[in-house]
PDB file of C-alpha atoms in Angstrom:
ATOM      1  CA  GLU A  27      44.837 -35.014 -67.322  1.00  0.00           C
ATOM      2  CA  ILE A  28      45.018 -33.190 -70.651  1.00  0.00           C
ATOM      3  CA  GLY A  29      44.673 -29.658 -69.355  1.00  0.00           C
ATOM      4  CA  GLU A  30      43.373 -27.386 -66.644  1.00  0.00           C
ATOM      5  CA  GLY A  31      41.953 -23.895 -66.685  1.00  0.00           C
ATOM      6  CA  THR A  32      40.318 -21.388 -64.398  1.00  0.00           C
ATOM      7  CA  PHE A  33      36.855 -22.935 -64.709  1.00  0.00           C
ATOM      8  CA  GLY A  34      37.576 -26.642 -65.037  1.00  0.00           C
ATOM      9  CA  LYS A  35      39.793 -29.403 -66.319  1.00  0.00           C
ATOM     10  CA  VAL A  36      39.980 -31.818 -69.222  1.00  0.00           C
ATOM     11  CA  ILE A  37      40.939 -35.442 -68.776  1.00  0.00           C
ATOM     12  CA  LYS A  38      41.440 -38.216 -71.323  1.00  0.00           C
ATOM     13  CA  VAL A  39      39.043 -41.136 -70.882  1.00  0.00           C
ATOM     14  CA  GLY A  40      38.551 -44.411 -72.720  1.00  0.00           C
ATOM     15  CA  MET A  41      35.145 -45.793 -73.635  1.00  0.00           C
ATOM     16  CA  LYS A  42      34.234 -48.656 -75.966  1.00  0.00           C
ATOM     17  CA  GLY A  43      37.796 -48.823 -77.276  1.00  0.00           C
ATOM     18  CA  LYS A  44      37.991 -45.106 -78.184  1.00  0.00           C
ATOM     19  CA  GLU A  45      39.648 -42.150 -76.485  1.00  0.00           C
ATOM     20  CA  TYR A  46      37.709 -39.015 -75.567  1.00  0.00           C
ATOM     21  CA  ALA A  47      38.372 -35.716 -73.817  1.00  0.00           C
ATOM     22  CA  LEU A  48      36.086 -35.155 -70.814  1.00  0.00           C
ATOM     23  CA  LYS A  49      35.651 -31.514 -69.788  1.00  0.00           C
ATOM     24  CA  ILE A  50      34.496 -31.019 -66.188  1.00  0.00           C
ATOM     25  CA  SER A  51      33.579 -27.741 -64.478  1.00  0.00           C
ATOM     26  CA  ARG A  52      34.815 -26.801 -61.013  1.00  0.00           C
ATOM     27  CA  GLY A  53      31.421 -25.983 -59.511  1.00  0.00           C
ATOM     28  CA  LEU A  54      27.888 -24.683 -59.848  1.00  0.00           C
ATOM     29  CA  GLU A  55      28.815 -21.168 -60.998  1.00  0.00           C
ATOM     30  CA  GLU A  56      30.897 -22.614 -63.820  1.00  0.00           C
ATOM     31  CA  ASP A  57      28.075 -24.952 -64.930  1.00  0.00           C
ATOM     32  CA  LYS A  58      26.295 -22.058 -66.696  1.00  0.00           C
ATOM     33  CA  LEU A  59      29.478 -21.239 -68.594  1.00  0.00           C
ATOM     34  CA  PHE A  60      29.904 -24.911 -69.526  1.00  0.00           C
ATOM     35  CA  ASP A  61      26.294 -25.044 -70.767  1.00  0.00           C
ATOM     36  CA  TYR A  62      26.966 -22.014 -72.965  1.00  0.00           C
ATOM     37  CA  GLU A  63      30.256 -23.459 -74.227  1.00  0.00           C
ATOM     38  CA  PHE A  64      28.523 -26.732 -75.126  1.00  0.00           C
ATOM     39  CA  GLU A  65      25.777 -24.790 -76.947  1.00  0.00           C
ATOM     40  CA  VAL A  66      28.405 -22.947 -79.016  1.00  0.00           C
ATOM     41  CA  GLN A  67      30.369 -26.136 -79.699  1.00  0.00           C
ATOM     42  CA  LYS A  68      27.204 -27.869 -80.995  1.00  0.00           C
ATOM     43  CA  ALA A  69      26.360 -24.834 -83.178  1.00  0.00           C
ATOM     44  CA  LEU A  70      29.832 -25.067 -84.756  1.00  0.00           C
ATOM     45  CA  GLU A  71      29.875 -28.846 -85.175  1.00  0.00           C
ATOM     46  CA  GLY A  72      30.675 -29.954 -88.708  1.00  0.00           C
ATOM     47  CA  ILE A  73      33.365 -27.315 -89.235  1.00  0.00           C
ATOM     48  CA  HIS A  74      36.752 -28.933 -89.836  1.00  0.00           C
ATOM     49  CA  GLY A  75      38.850 -28.122 -86.786  1.00  0.00           C
ATOM     50  CA  ILE A  76      35.930 -28.109 -84.323  1.00  0.00           C
ATOM     51  CA  LEU A  77      35.560 -31.096 -81.995  1.00  0.00           C
ATOM     52  CA  GLU A  78      32.343 -33.108 -81.857  1.00  0.00           C
ATOM     53  CA  ALA A  79      30.803 -33.003 -78.372  1.00  0.00           C
ATOM     54  CA  ALA A  80      28.124 -34.759 -76.327  1.00  0.00           C
ATOM     55  CA  LYS A  81      26.535 -33.510 -73.091  1.00  0.00           C
ATOM     56  CA  LEU A  82      26.854 -35.879 -70.162  1.00  0.00           C
ATOM     57  CA  TYR A  83      25.306 -33.994 -67.256  1.00  0.00           C
ATOM     58  CA  GLY A  84      25.261 -30.488 -65.758  1.00  0.00           C
ATOM     59  CA  ASN A  85      28.943 -30.057 -65.155  1.00  0.00           C
ATOM     60  CA  ALA A  86      30.620 -32.097 -67.912  1.00  0.00           C
ATOM     61  CA  PHE A  87      30.681 -32.872 -71.598  1.00  0.00           C
ATOM     62  CA  LEU A  88      32.552 -35.332 -73.739  1.00  0.00           C
ATOM     63  CA  MET A  89      34.513 -34.370 -76.853  1.00  0.00           C
ATOM     64  CA  GLN A  90      36.435 -36.313 -79.428  1.00  0.00           C
ATOM     65  CA  TYR A  91      40.095 -36.658 -78.445  1.00  0.00           C
ATOM     66  CA  ILE A  92      42.653 -35.344 -80.930  1.00  0.00           C
ATOM     67  CA  PRO A  93      46.215 -36.618 -80.431  1.00  0.00           C
ATOM     68  CA  GLY A  94      48.625 -33.715 -80.636  1.00  0.00           C
ATOM     69  CA  LYS A  95      49.858 -30.839 -78.541  1.00  0.00           C
ATOM     70  CA  ASP A  96      48.704 -27.347 -77.871  1.00  0.00           C
ATOM     71  CA  LEU A  97      50.161 -24.621 -80.035  1.00  0.00           C
ATOM     72  CA  SER A  98      51.905 -23.001 -77.049  1.00  0.00           C
ATOM     73  CA  LEU A  99      54.306 -25.982 -77.006  1.00  0.00           C
ATOM     74  CA  CYS A 100      55.166 -25.716 -80.705  1.00  0.00           C
ATOM     75  CA  SER A 101      57.433 -23.684 -82.899  1.00  0.00           C
ATOM     76  CA  ASP A 102      58.307 -23.877 -86.566  1.00  0.00           C
ATOM     77  CA  ILE A 103      54.668 -24.427 -87.605  1.00  0.00           C
ATOM     78  CA  PRO A 104      54.227 -24.344 -91.412  1.00  0.00           C
ATOM     79  CA  GLU A 105      52.235 -21.522 -93.020  1.00  0.00           C
ATOM     80  CA  GLU A 106      49.574 -24.011 -94.143  1.00  0.00           C
ATOM     81  CA  PHE A 107      48.617 -24.491 -90.482  1.00  0.00           C
ATOM     82  CA  PHE A 108      47.802 -20.788 -90.129  1.00  0.00           C
ATOM     83  CA  THR A 109      45.842 -20.829 -93.390  1.00  0.00           C
ATOM     84  CA  ASP A 110      43.857 -23.760 -91.955  1.00  0.00           C
ATOM     85  CA  LEU A 111      43.329 -21.848 -88.678  1.00  0.00           C
ATOM     86  CA  SER A 112      42.214 -18.743 -90.565  1.00  0.00           C
ATOM     87  CA  ASN A 113      39.672 -20.859 -92.474  1.00  0.00           C
ATOM     88  CA  ILE A 114      38.366 -22.256 -89.176  1.00  0.00           C
ATOM     89  CA  PHE A 115      37.996 -18.712 -87.782  1.00  0.00           C
ATOM     90  CA  ARG A 116      36.089 -17.642 -90.920  1.00  0.00           C
ATOM     91  CA  ALA A 117      33.762 -20.661 -90.658  1.00  0.00           C
ATOM     92  CA  ILE A 118      33.088 -19.833 -86.994  1.00  0.00           C
ATOM     93  CA  HIS A 119      32.189 -16.278 -87.983  1.00  0.00           C
ATOM     94  CA  LYS A 120      29.886 -17.522 -90.775  1.00  0.00           C
ATOM     95  CA  ARG A 121      27.955 -19.484 -88.131  1.00  0.00           C
ATOM     96  CA  GLY A 122      27.424 -16.228 -86.216  1.00  0.00           C
ATOM     97  CA  TYR A 123      30.051 -16.539 -83.472  1.00  0.00           C
ATOM     98  CA  SER A 124      33.357 -14.884 -82.682  1.00  0.00           C
ATOM     99  CA  ILE A 125      36.460 -16.765 -81.759  1.00  0.00           C
ATOM    100  CA  PRO A 126      36.647 -16.835 -77.957  1.00  0.00           C
ATOM    101  CA  THR A 127      37.670 -13.474 -76.514  1.00  0.00           C
ATOM    102  CA  ASP A 128      40.318 -15.251 -74.432  1.00  0.00           C
ATOM    103  CA  MET A 129      41.776 -17.071 -77.466  1.00  0.00           C
ATOM    104  CA  ASN A 130      45.396 -18.049 -77.022  1.00  0.00           C
ATOM    105  CA  SER A 131      47.778 -20.726 -78.270  1.00  0.00           C
ATOM    106  CA  ARG A 132      46.796 -23.108 -75.431  1.00  0.00           C
ATOM    107  CA  ASN A 133      43.301 -23.283 -76.973  1.00  0.00           C
ATOM    108  CA  ILE A 134      44.606 -24.562 -80.331  1.00  0.00           C
ATOM    109  CA  ILE A 135      45.649 -28.182 -80.845  1.00  0.00           C
ATOM    110  CA  VAL A 136      48.237 -29.083 -83.496  1.00  0.00           C
ATOM    111  CA  ASP A 137      47.415 -32.629 -84.557  1.00  0.00           C
ATOM    112  CA  GLU A 138      49.823 -35.243 -85.893  1.00  0.00           C
ATOM    113  CA  ASN A 139      49.330 -33.880 -89.447  1.00  0.00           C
ATOM    114  CA  ASN A 140      49.906 -30.230 -88.459  1.00  0.00           C
ATOM    115  CA  LYS A 141      46.168 -29.469 -88.732  1.00  0.00           C
ATOM    116  CA  ALA A 142      44.500 -26.963 -86.392  1.00  0.00           C
ATOM    117  CA  TRP A 143      41.746 -27.725 -83.854  1.00  0.00           C
ATOM    118  CA  VAL A 144      40.075 -25.001 -81.740  1.00  0.00           C
ATOM    119  CA  VAL A 145      39.172 -26.490 -78.357  1.00  0.00           C
ATOM    120  CA  ASP A 146      37.671 -23.827 -76.070  1.00  0.00           C
ATOM    121  CA  PHE A 147      34.523 -21.781 -76.722  1.00  0.00           C
ATOM    122  CA  MET A 148      33.566 -20.619 -73.236  1.00  0.00           C
ATOM    123  CA  PHE A 149      34.022 -16.957 -74.162  1.00  0.00           C
ATOM    124  CA  ALA A 150      32.863 -17.010 -77.779  1.00  0.00           C
ATOM    125  CA  ASP A 151      30.397 -14.185 -78.404  1.00  0.00           C
ATOM    126  CA  LYS A 152      27.477 -14.144 -80.783  1.00  0.00           C
ATOM    127  CA  LEU A 153      28.241 -11.716 -83.587  1.00  0.00           C
ATOM    128  CA  THR A 154      26.025  -8.647 -83.821  1.00  0.00           C
ATOM    129  CA  VAL A 155      26.034  -5.470 -85.872  1.00  0.00           C
ATOM    130  CA  ASP A 156      27.493  -3.667 -82.842  1.00  0.00           C
ATOM    131  CA  ASN A 157      30.415  -6.013 -82.090  1.00  0.00           C
ATOM    132  CA  TYR A 158      31.218  -7.452 -85.538  1.00  0.00           C
ATOM    133  CA  GLU A 159      34.105  -5.162 -86.537  1.00  0.00           C
ATOM    134  CA  ASP A 160      35.816  -5.307 -83.128  1.00  0.00           C
ATOM    135  CA  LEU A 161      35.576  -9.098 -82.898  1.00  0.00           C
ATOM    136  CA  MET A 162      36.797  -9.617 -86.480  1.00  0.00           C
ATOM    137  CA  SER A 163      39.733  -7.315 -85.792  1.00  0.00           C
ATOM    138  CA  TYR A 164      40.497  -9.284 -82.621  1.00  0.00           C
ATOM    139  CA  ALA A 165      40.487 -12.575 -84.576  1.00  0.00           C
ATOM    140  CA  ASN A 166      42.956 -11.170 -87.108  1.00  0.00           C
ATOM    141  CA  GLU A 167      45.228  -9.835 -84.349  1.00  0.00           C
ATOM    142  CA  ARG A 168      45.239 -13.201 -82.511  1.00  0.00           C
ATOM    143  CA  LEU A 169      46.007 -15.078 -85.734  1.00  0.00           C
ATOM    144  CA  GLU A 170      48.920 -12.778 -86.566  1.00  0.00           C
ATOM    145  CA  THR A 171      50.332 -13.020 -83.027  1.00  0.00           C
ATOM    146  CA  MET A 172      50.191 -16.828 -83.167  1.00  0.00           C
ATOM    147  CA  ARG A 173      51.779 -16.829 -86.633  1.00  0.00           C
ATOM    148  CA  LYS A 174      54.669 -14.632 -85.471  1.00  0.00           C
ATOM    149  CA  THR A 175      55.187 -16.594 -82.243  1.00  0.00           C
ATOM    150  CA  HIS A 176      54.847 -20.150 -83.546  1.00  0.00           C
ATOM    151  CA  GLY A 177      55.424 -19.936 -87.294  1.00  0.00           C
ATOM    152  CA  ARG A 178      57.496 -22.604 -89.093  1.00  0.00           C
ATOM    153  CA  LYS A 179      57.206 -26.391 -88.313  1.00  0.00           C
ATOM    154  CA  CYS A 180      56.138 -28.340 -85.184  1.00  0.00           C
TER     155      CYS A 180
END
């Protein structure tokens, strides 16, 4: 098991000689959230730092597996990591989405090269004229909190 959250869990699986992360919901109510998360993930595909994903069935989807650890387990992360993360956030916004409104350091993977990967989009909102400023402010606040908490090198 890679991780577990309120709505499901992620396990590492092997298939055709490759490793993947399989995200599985806990039940029918969560399936709608997983469908939305998959939709967002596909809309953001192609952005460096966003995992490629494939839908399996109603309550699960498969993502590429990135060896590393979540940011909550790291300290001394170099400044370049946060620049990379900021660029990912900007690219997400350019595609019309916010970073997830529950964004925290457990939702960021630090790979073996100290590159950032955002791994949870269940609560990403579509940007609108009405929510744009608040959601952009939130993204900047989250980035600064992570920088202060985990800054230096992993």
